[in-house]
PDB file of C-alpha atoms and ligand atoms in Angstrom:
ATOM      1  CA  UNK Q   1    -125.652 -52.899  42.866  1.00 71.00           C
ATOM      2  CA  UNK Q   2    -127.658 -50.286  44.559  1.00 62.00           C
ATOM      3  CA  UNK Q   3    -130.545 -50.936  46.897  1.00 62.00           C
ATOM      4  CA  UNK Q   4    -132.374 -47.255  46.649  1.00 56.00           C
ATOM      5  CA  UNK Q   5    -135.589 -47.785  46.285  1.00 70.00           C
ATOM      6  CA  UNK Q   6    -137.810 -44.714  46.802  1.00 90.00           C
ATOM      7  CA  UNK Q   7    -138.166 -42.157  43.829  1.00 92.00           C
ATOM      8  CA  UNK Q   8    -136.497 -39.348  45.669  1.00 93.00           C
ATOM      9  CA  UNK Q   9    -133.610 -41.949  46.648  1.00 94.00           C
ATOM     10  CA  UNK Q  10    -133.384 -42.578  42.846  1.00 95.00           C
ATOM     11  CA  UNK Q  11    -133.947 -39.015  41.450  1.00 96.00           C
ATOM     12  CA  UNK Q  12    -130.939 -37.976  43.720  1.00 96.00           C
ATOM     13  CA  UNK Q  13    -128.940 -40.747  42.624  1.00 96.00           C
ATOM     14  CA  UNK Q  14    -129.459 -39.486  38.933  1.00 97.00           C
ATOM     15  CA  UNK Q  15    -128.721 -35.799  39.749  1.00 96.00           C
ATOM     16  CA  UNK Q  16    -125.180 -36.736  40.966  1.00 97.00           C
ATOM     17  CA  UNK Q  17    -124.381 -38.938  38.807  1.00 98.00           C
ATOM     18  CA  UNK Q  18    -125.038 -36.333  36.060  1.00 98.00           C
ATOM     19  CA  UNK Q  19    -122.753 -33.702  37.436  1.00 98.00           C
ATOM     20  CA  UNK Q  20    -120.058 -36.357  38.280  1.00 98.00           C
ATOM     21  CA  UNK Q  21    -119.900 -38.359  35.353  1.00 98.00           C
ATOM     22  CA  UNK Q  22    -120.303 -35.265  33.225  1.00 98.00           C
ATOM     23  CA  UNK Q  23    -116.797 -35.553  31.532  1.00 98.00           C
ATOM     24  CA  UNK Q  24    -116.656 -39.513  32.142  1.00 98.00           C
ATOM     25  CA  UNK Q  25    -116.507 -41.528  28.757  1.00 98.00           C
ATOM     26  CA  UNK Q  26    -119.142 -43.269  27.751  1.00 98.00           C
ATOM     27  CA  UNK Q  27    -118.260 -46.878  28.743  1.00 98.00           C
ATOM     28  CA  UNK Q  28    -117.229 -45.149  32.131  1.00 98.00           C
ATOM     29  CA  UNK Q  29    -121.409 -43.928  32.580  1.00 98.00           C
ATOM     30  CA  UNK Q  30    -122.170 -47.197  31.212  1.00 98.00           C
ATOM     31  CA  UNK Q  31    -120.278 -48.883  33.650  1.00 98.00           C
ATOM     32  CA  UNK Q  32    -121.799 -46.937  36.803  1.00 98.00           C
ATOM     33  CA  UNK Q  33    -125.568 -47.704  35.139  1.00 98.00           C
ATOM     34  CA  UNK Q  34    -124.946 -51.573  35.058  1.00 98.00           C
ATOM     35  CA  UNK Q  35    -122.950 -51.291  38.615  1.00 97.00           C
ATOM     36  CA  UNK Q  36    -125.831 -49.464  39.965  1.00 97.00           C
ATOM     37  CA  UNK Q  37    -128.973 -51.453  38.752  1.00 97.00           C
ATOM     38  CA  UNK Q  38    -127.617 -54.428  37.166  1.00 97.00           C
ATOM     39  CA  UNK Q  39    -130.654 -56.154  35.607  1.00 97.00           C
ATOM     40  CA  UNK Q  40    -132.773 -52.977  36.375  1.00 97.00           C
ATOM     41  CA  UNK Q  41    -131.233 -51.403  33.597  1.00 98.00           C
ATOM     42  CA  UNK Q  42    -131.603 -51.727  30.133  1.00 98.00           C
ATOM     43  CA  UNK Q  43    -130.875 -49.821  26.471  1.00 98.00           C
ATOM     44  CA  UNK Q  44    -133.843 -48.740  24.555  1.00 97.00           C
ATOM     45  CA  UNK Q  45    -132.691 -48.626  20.476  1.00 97.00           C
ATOM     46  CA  UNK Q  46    -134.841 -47.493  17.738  1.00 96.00           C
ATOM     47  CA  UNK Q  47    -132.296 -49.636  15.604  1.00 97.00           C
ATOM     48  CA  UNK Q  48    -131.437 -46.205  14.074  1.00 95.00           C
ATOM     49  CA  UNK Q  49    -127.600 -47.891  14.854  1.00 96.00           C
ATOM     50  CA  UNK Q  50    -126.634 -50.032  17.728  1.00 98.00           C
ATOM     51  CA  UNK Q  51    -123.721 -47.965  18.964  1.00 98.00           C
ATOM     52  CA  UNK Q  52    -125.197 -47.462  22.729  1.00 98.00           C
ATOM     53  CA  UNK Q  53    -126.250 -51.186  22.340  1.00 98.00           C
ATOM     54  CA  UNK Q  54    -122.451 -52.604  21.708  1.00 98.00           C
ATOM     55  CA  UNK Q  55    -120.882 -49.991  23.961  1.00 98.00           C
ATOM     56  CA  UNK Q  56    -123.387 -51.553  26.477  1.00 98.00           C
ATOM     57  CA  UNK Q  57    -122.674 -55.360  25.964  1.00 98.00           C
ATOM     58  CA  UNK Q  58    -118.840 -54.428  26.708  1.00 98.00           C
ATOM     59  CA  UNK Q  59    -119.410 -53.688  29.965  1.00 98.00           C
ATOM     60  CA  UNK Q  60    -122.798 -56.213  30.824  1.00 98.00           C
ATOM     61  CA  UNK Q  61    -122.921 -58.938  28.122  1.00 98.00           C
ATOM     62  CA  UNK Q  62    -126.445 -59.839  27.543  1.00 98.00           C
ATOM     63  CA  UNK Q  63    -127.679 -56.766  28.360  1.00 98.00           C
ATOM     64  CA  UNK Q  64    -131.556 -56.161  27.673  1.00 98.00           C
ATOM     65  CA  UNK Q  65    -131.939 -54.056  24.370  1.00 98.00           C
ATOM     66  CA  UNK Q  66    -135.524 -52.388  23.951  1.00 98.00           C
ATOM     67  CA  UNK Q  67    -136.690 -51.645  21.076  1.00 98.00           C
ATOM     68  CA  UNK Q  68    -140.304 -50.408  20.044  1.00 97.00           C
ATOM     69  CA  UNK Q  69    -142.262 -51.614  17.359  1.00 98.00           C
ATOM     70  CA  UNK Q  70    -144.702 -49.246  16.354  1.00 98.00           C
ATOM     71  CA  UNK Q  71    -146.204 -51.215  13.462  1.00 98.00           C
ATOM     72  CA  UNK Q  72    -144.863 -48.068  11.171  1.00 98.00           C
ATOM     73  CA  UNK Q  73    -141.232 -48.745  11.041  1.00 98.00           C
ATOM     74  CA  UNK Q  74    -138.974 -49.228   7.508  1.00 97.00           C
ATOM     75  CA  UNK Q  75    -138.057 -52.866   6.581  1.00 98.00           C
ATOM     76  CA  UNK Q  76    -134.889 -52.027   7.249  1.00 98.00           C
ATOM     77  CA  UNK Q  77    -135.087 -51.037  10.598  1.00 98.00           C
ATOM     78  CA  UNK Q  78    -137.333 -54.592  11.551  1.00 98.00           C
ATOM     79  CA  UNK Q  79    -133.939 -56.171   9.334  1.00 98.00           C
ATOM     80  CA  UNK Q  80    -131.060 -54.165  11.576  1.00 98.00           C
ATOM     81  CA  UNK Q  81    -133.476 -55.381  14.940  1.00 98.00           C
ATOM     82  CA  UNK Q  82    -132.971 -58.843  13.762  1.00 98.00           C
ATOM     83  CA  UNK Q  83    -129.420 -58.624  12.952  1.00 98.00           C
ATOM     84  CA  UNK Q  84    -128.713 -56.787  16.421  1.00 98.00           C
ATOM     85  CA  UNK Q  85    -130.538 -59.905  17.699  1.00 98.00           C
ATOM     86  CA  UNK Q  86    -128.874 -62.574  15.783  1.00 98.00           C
ATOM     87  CA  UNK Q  87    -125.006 -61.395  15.835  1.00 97.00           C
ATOM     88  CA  UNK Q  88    -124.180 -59.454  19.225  1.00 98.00           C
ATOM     89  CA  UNK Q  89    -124.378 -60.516  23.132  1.00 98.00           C
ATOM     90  CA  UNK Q  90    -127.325 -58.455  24.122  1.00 98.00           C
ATOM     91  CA  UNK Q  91    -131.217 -59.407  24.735  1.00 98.00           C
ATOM     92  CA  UNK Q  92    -133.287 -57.911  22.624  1.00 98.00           C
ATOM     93  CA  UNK Q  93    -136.870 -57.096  24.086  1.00 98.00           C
ATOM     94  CA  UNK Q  94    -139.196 -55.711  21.112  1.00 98.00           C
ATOM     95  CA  UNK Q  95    -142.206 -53.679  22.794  1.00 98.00           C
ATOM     96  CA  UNK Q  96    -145.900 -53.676  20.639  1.00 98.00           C
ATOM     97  CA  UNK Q  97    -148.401 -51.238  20.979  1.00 98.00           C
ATOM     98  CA  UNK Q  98    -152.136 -52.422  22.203  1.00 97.00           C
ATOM     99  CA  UNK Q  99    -153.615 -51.885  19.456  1.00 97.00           C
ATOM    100  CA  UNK Q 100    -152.621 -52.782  15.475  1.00 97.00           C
ATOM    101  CA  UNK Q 101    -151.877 -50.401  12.755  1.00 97.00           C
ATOM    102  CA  UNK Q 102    -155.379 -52.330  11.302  1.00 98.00           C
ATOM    103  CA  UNK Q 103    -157.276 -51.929  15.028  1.00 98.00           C
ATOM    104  CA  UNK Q 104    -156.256 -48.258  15.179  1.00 98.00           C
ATOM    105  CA  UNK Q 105    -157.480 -47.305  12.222  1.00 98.00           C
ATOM    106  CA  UNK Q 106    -160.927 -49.077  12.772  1.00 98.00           C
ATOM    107  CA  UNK Q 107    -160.914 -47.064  16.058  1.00 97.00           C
ATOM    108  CA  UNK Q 108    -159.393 -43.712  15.102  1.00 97.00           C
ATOM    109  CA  UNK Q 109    -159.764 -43.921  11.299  1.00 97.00           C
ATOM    110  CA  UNK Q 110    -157.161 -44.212   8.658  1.00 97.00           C
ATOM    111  CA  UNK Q 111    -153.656 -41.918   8.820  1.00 96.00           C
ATOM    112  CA  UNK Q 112    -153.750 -41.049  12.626  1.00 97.00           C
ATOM    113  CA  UNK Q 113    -150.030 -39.765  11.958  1.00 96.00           C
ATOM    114  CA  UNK Q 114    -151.101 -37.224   9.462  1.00 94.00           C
ATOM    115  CA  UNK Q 115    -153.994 -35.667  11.427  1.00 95.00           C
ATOM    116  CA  UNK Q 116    -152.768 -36.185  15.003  1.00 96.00           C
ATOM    117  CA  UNK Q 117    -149.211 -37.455  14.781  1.00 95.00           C
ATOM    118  CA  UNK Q 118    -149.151 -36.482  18.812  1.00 94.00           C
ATOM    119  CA  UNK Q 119    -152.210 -38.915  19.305  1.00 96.00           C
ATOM    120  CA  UNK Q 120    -150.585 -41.350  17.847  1.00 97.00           C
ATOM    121  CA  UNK Q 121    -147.089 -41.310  19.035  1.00 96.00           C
ATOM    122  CA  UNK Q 122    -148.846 -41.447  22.775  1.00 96.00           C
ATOM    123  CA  UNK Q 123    -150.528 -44.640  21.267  1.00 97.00           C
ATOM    124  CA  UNK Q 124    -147.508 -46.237  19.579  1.00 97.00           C
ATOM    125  CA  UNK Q 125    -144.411 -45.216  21.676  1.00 96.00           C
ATOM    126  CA  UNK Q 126    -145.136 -43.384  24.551  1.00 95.00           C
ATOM    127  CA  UNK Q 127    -147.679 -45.937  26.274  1.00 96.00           C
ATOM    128  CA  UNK Q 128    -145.395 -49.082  24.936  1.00 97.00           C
ATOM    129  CA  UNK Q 129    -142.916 -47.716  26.367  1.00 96.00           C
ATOM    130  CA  UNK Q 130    -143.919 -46.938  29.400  1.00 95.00           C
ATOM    131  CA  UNK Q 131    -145.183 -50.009  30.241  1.00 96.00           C
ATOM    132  CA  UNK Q 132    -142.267 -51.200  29.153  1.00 97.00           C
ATOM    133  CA  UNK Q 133    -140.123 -49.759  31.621  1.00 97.00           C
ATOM    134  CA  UNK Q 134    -142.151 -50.717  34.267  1.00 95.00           C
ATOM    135  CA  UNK Q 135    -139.767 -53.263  35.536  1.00 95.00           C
ATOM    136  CA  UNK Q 136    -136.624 -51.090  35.200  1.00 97.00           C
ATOM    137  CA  UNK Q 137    -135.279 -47.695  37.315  1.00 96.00           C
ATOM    138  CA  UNK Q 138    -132.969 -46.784  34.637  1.00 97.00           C
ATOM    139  CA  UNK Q 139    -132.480 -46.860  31.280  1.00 97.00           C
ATOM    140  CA  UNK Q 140    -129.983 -45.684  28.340  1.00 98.00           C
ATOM    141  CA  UNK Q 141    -130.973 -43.850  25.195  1.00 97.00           C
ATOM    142  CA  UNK Q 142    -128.708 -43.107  22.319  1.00 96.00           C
ATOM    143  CA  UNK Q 143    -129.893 -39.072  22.439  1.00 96.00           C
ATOM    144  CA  UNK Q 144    -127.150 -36.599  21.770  1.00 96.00           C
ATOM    145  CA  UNK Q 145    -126.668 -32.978  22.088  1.00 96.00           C
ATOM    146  CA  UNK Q 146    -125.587 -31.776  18.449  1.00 92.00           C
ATOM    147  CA  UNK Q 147    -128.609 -33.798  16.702  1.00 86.00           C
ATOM    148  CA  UNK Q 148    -131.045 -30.554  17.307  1.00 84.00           C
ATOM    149  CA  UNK Q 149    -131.424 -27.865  19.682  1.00 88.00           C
ATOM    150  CA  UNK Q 150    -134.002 -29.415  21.271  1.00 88.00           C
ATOM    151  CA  UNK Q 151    -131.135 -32.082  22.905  1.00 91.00           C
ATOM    152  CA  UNK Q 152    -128.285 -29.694  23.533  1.00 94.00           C
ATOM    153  CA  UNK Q 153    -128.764 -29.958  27.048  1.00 95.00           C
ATOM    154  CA  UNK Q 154    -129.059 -33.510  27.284  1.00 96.00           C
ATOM    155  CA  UNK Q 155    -127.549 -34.931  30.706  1.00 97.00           C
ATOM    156  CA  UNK Q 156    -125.337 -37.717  30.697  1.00 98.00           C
ATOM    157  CA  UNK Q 157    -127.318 -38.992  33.545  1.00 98.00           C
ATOM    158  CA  UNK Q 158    -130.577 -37.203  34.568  1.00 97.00           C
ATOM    159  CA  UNK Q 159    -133.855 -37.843  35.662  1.00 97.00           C
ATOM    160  CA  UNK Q 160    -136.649 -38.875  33.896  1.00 95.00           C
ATOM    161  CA  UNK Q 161    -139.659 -37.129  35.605  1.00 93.00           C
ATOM    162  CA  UNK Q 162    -142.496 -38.584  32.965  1.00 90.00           C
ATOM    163  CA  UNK Q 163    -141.822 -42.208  34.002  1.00 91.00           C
ATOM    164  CA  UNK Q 164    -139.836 -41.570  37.204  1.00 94.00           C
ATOM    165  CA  UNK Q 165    -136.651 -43.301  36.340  1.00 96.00           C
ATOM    166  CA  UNK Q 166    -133.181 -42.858  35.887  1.00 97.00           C
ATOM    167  CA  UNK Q 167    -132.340 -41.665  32.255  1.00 98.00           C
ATOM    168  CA  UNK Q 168    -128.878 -42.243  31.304  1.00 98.00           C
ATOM    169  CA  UNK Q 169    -127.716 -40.922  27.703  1.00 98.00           C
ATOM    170  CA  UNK Q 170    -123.606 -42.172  27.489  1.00 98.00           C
ATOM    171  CA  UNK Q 171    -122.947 -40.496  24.247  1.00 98.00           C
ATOM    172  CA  UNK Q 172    -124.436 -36.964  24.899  1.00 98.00           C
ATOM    173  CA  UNK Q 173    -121.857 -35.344  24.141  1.00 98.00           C
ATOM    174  CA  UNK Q 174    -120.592 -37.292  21.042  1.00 98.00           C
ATOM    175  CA  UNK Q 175    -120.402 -35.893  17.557  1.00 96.00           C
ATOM    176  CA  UNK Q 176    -121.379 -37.238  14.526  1.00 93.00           C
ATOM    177  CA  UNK Q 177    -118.058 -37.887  13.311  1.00 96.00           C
ATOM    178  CA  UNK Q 178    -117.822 -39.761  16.785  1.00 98.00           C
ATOM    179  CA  UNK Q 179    -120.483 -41.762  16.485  1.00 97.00           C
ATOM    180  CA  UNK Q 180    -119.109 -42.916  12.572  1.00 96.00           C
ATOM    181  CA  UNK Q 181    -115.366 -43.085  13.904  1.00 98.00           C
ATOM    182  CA  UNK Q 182    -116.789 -45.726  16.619  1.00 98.00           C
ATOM    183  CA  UNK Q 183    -119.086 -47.926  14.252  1.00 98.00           C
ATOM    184  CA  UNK Q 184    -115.831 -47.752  11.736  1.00 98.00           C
ATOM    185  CA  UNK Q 185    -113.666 -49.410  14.515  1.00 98.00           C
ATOM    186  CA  UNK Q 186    -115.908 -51.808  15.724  1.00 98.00           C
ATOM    187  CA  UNK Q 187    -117.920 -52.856  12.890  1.00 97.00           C
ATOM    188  CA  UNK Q 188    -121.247 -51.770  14.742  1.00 98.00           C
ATOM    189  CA  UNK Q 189    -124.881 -52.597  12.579  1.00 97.00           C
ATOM    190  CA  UNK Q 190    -125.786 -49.756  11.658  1.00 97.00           C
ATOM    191  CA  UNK Q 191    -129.622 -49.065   9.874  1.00 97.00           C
ATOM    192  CA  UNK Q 192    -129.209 -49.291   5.653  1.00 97.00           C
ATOM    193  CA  UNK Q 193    -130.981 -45.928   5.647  1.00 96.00           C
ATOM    194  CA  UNK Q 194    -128.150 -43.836   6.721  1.00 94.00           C
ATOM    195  CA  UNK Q 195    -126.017 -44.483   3.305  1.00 94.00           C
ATOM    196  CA  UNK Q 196    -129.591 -43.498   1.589  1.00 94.00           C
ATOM    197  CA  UNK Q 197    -129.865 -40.042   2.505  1.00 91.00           C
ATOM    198  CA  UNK Q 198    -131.584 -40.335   6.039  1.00 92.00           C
ATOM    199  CA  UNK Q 199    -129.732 -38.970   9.008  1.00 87.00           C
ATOM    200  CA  UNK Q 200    -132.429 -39.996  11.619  1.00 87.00           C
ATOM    201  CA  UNK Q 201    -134.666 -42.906  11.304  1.00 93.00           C
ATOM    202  CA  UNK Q 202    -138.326 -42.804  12.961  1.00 94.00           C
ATOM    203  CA  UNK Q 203    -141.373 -44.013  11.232  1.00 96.00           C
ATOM    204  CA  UNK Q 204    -141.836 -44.820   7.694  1.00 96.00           C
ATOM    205  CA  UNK Q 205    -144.593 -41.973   7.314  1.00 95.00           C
ATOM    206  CA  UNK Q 206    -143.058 -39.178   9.498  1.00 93.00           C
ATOM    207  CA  UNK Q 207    -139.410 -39.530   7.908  1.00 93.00           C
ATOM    208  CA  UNK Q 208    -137.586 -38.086   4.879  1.00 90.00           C
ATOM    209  CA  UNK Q 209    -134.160 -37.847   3.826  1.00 91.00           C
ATOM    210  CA  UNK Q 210    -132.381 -34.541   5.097  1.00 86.00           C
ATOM    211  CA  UNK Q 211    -131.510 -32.033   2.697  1.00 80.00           C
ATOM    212  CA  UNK Q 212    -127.707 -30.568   2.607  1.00 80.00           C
ATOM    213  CA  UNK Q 213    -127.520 -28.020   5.901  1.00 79.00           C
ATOM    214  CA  UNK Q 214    -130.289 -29.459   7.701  1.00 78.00           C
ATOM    215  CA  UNK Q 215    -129.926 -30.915  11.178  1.00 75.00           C
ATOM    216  CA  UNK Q 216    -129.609 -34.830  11.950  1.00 71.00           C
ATOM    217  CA  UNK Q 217    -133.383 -34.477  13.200  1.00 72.00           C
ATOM    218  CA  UNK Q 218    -135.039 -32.415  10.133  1.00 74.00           C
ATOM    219  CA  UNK Q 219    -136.249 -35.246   8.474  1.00 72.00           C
ATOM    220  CA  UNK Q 220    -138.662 -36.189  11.372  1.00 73.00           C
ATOM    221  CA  UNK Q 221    -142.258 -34.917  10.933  1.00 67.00           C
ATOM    222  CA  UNK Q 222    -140.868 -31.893   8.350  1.00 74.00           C
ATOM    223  CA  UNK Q 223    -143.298 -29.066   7.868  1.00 67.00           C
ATOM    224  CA  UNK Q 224    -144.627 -29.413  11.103  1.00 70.00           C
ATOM    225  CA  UNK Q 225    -143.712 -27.932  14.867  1.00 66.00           C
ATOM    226  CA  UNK Q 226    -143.794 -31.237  16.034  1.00 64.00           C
ATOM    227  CA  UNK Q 227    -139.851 -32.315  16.380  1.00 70.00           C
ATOM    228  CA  UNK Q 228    -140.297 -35.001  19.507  1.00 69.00           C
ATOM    229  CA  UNK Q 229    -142.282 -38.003  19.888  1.00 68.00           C
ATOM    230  CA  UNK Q 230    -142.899 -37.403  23.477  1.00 69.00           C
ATOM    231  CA  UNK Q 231    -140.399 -40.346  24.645  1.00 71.00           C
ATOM    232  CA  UNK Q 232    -137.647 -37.406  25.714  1.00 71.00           C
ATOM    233  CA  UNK Q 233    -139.651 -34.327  25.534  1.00 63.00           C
TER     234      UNK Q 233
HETATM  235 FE1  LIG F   1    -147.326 -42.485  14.510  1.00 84.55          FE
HETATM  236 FE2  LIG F   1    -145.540 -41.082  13.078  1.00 84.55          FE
HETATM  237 FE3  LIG F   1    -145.416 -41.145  15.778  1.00 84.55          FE
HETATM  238 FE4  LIG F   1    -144.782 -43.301  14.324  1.00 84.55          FE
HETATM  239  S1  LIG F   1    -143.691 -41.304  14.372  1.00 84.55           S
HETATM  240  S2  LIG F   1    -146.012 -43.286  16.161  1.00 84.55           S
HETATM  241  S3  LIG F   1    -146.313 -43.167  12.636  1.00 84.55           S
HETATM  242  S4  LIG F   1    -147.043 -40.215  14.479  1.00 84.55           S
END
């Protein structure tokens, strides 16, 4: 395990572990982010599917699994974080914004997602998350570079300047058919959503199913600019 501490130690760390693990597999990158930070490092999941989760428990069993709870999220999503919980070797962690869905809207008034959807990610994901982190220098997100071409540069190890840690993304450069051809062989939970038309999973109100020819991410906040919730952009 590593013992860099400072931030510049760390961002370095990060830059050259993106350029040499840039053809690595993804339980290869894996295995260099649990060798390097052991219990400092952890998967976030928004239970979309836990691919990144299982390929993580290969290499550190009980690894810690966060996932954010943003008071919003589809019953099925709460049901596939429970069944991650229940049936595979990791920890799950799930992270609650300050305030309720019911305190929010006494303090910001009803709908915050339709009239300031930024506002209210910062309150319900962002923040969470961020304290969240707090007592990690890396973690792994499941962000890959043909969902939208706002990830098509994704590093498979780069640095996170917004929270100053170590962002490491295994299956960046996956494919779809990758990602299905993995959950085939190893029976991976996957959200019930994706066999009903959704191809991304956020929030109940800021999600729709995609239409044929639409990218994996169109479904999240459509008919507005908005295409991040600010956790990678
Ligand atoms: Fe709010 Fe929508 Fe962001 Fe969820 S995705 S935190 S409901 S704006």
């Amino acid at each position: 395990m590593t013992t860099v501490q400072s931030t510049e130690e760390l961002k370095a760390l990060a830059e050259r572990a993106g350029r040499d693990l840039e053809e690595a597999s993804a339980l290869e990158i894996l295995k260099w982010a649990t060798d390097t930070f052991g219990p400092r490092f952890c998967v976030t999941s928004s239970m979309e599917d836990a691919v990144v989760a299982h390929l993580a428990s290969r290499v550190m069993p009980g690894v810690d699994v966060v996932f954010l709870d943003t008071g919003y999220h589809f019953p099925e999503t709460i049901g596939t974080r429970d069944a991650v919980d229940a049936v595979m070797d990791v920890n799950v962690i799930t992270l609650t914004p300050r305030r309720t869905v019911a305190e929010q809207d006494a303090e910001y008034g009803p709908r915050l997602h339709e009239r300031n959807p930024d506002l209210c990610c910062a309150l319900r994901k962002v923040k969470p998350l961020e304290e969240g982190l707090t007592g990690y220098d890396a973690w792994a997100t499941g962000l890959r570079r043909d969902e939208s071409p706002t990830r098509a540069n994704t590093p498979v190890v780069g640095w996170d300047e917004k929270r100053r840690k170590v962002k490491v993304s295994p299956i960046a450069r996956w494919t779809q058919d990758d990602v299905d051809a993995y959950v085939t062989e190893h029976g991976v939970l996957t959200n019930p959503l994706l066999m009903d038309g959704y191809a991304s999973v956020g929030c109940a109100p800021c999600t729709r199913r995609v239409l044929e020819g639409e990218d994996a991410r169109a479904g999240r906040w459509a008919g507005r600019a908005k295409t991040e919730c600010g956790l990678h952009g």
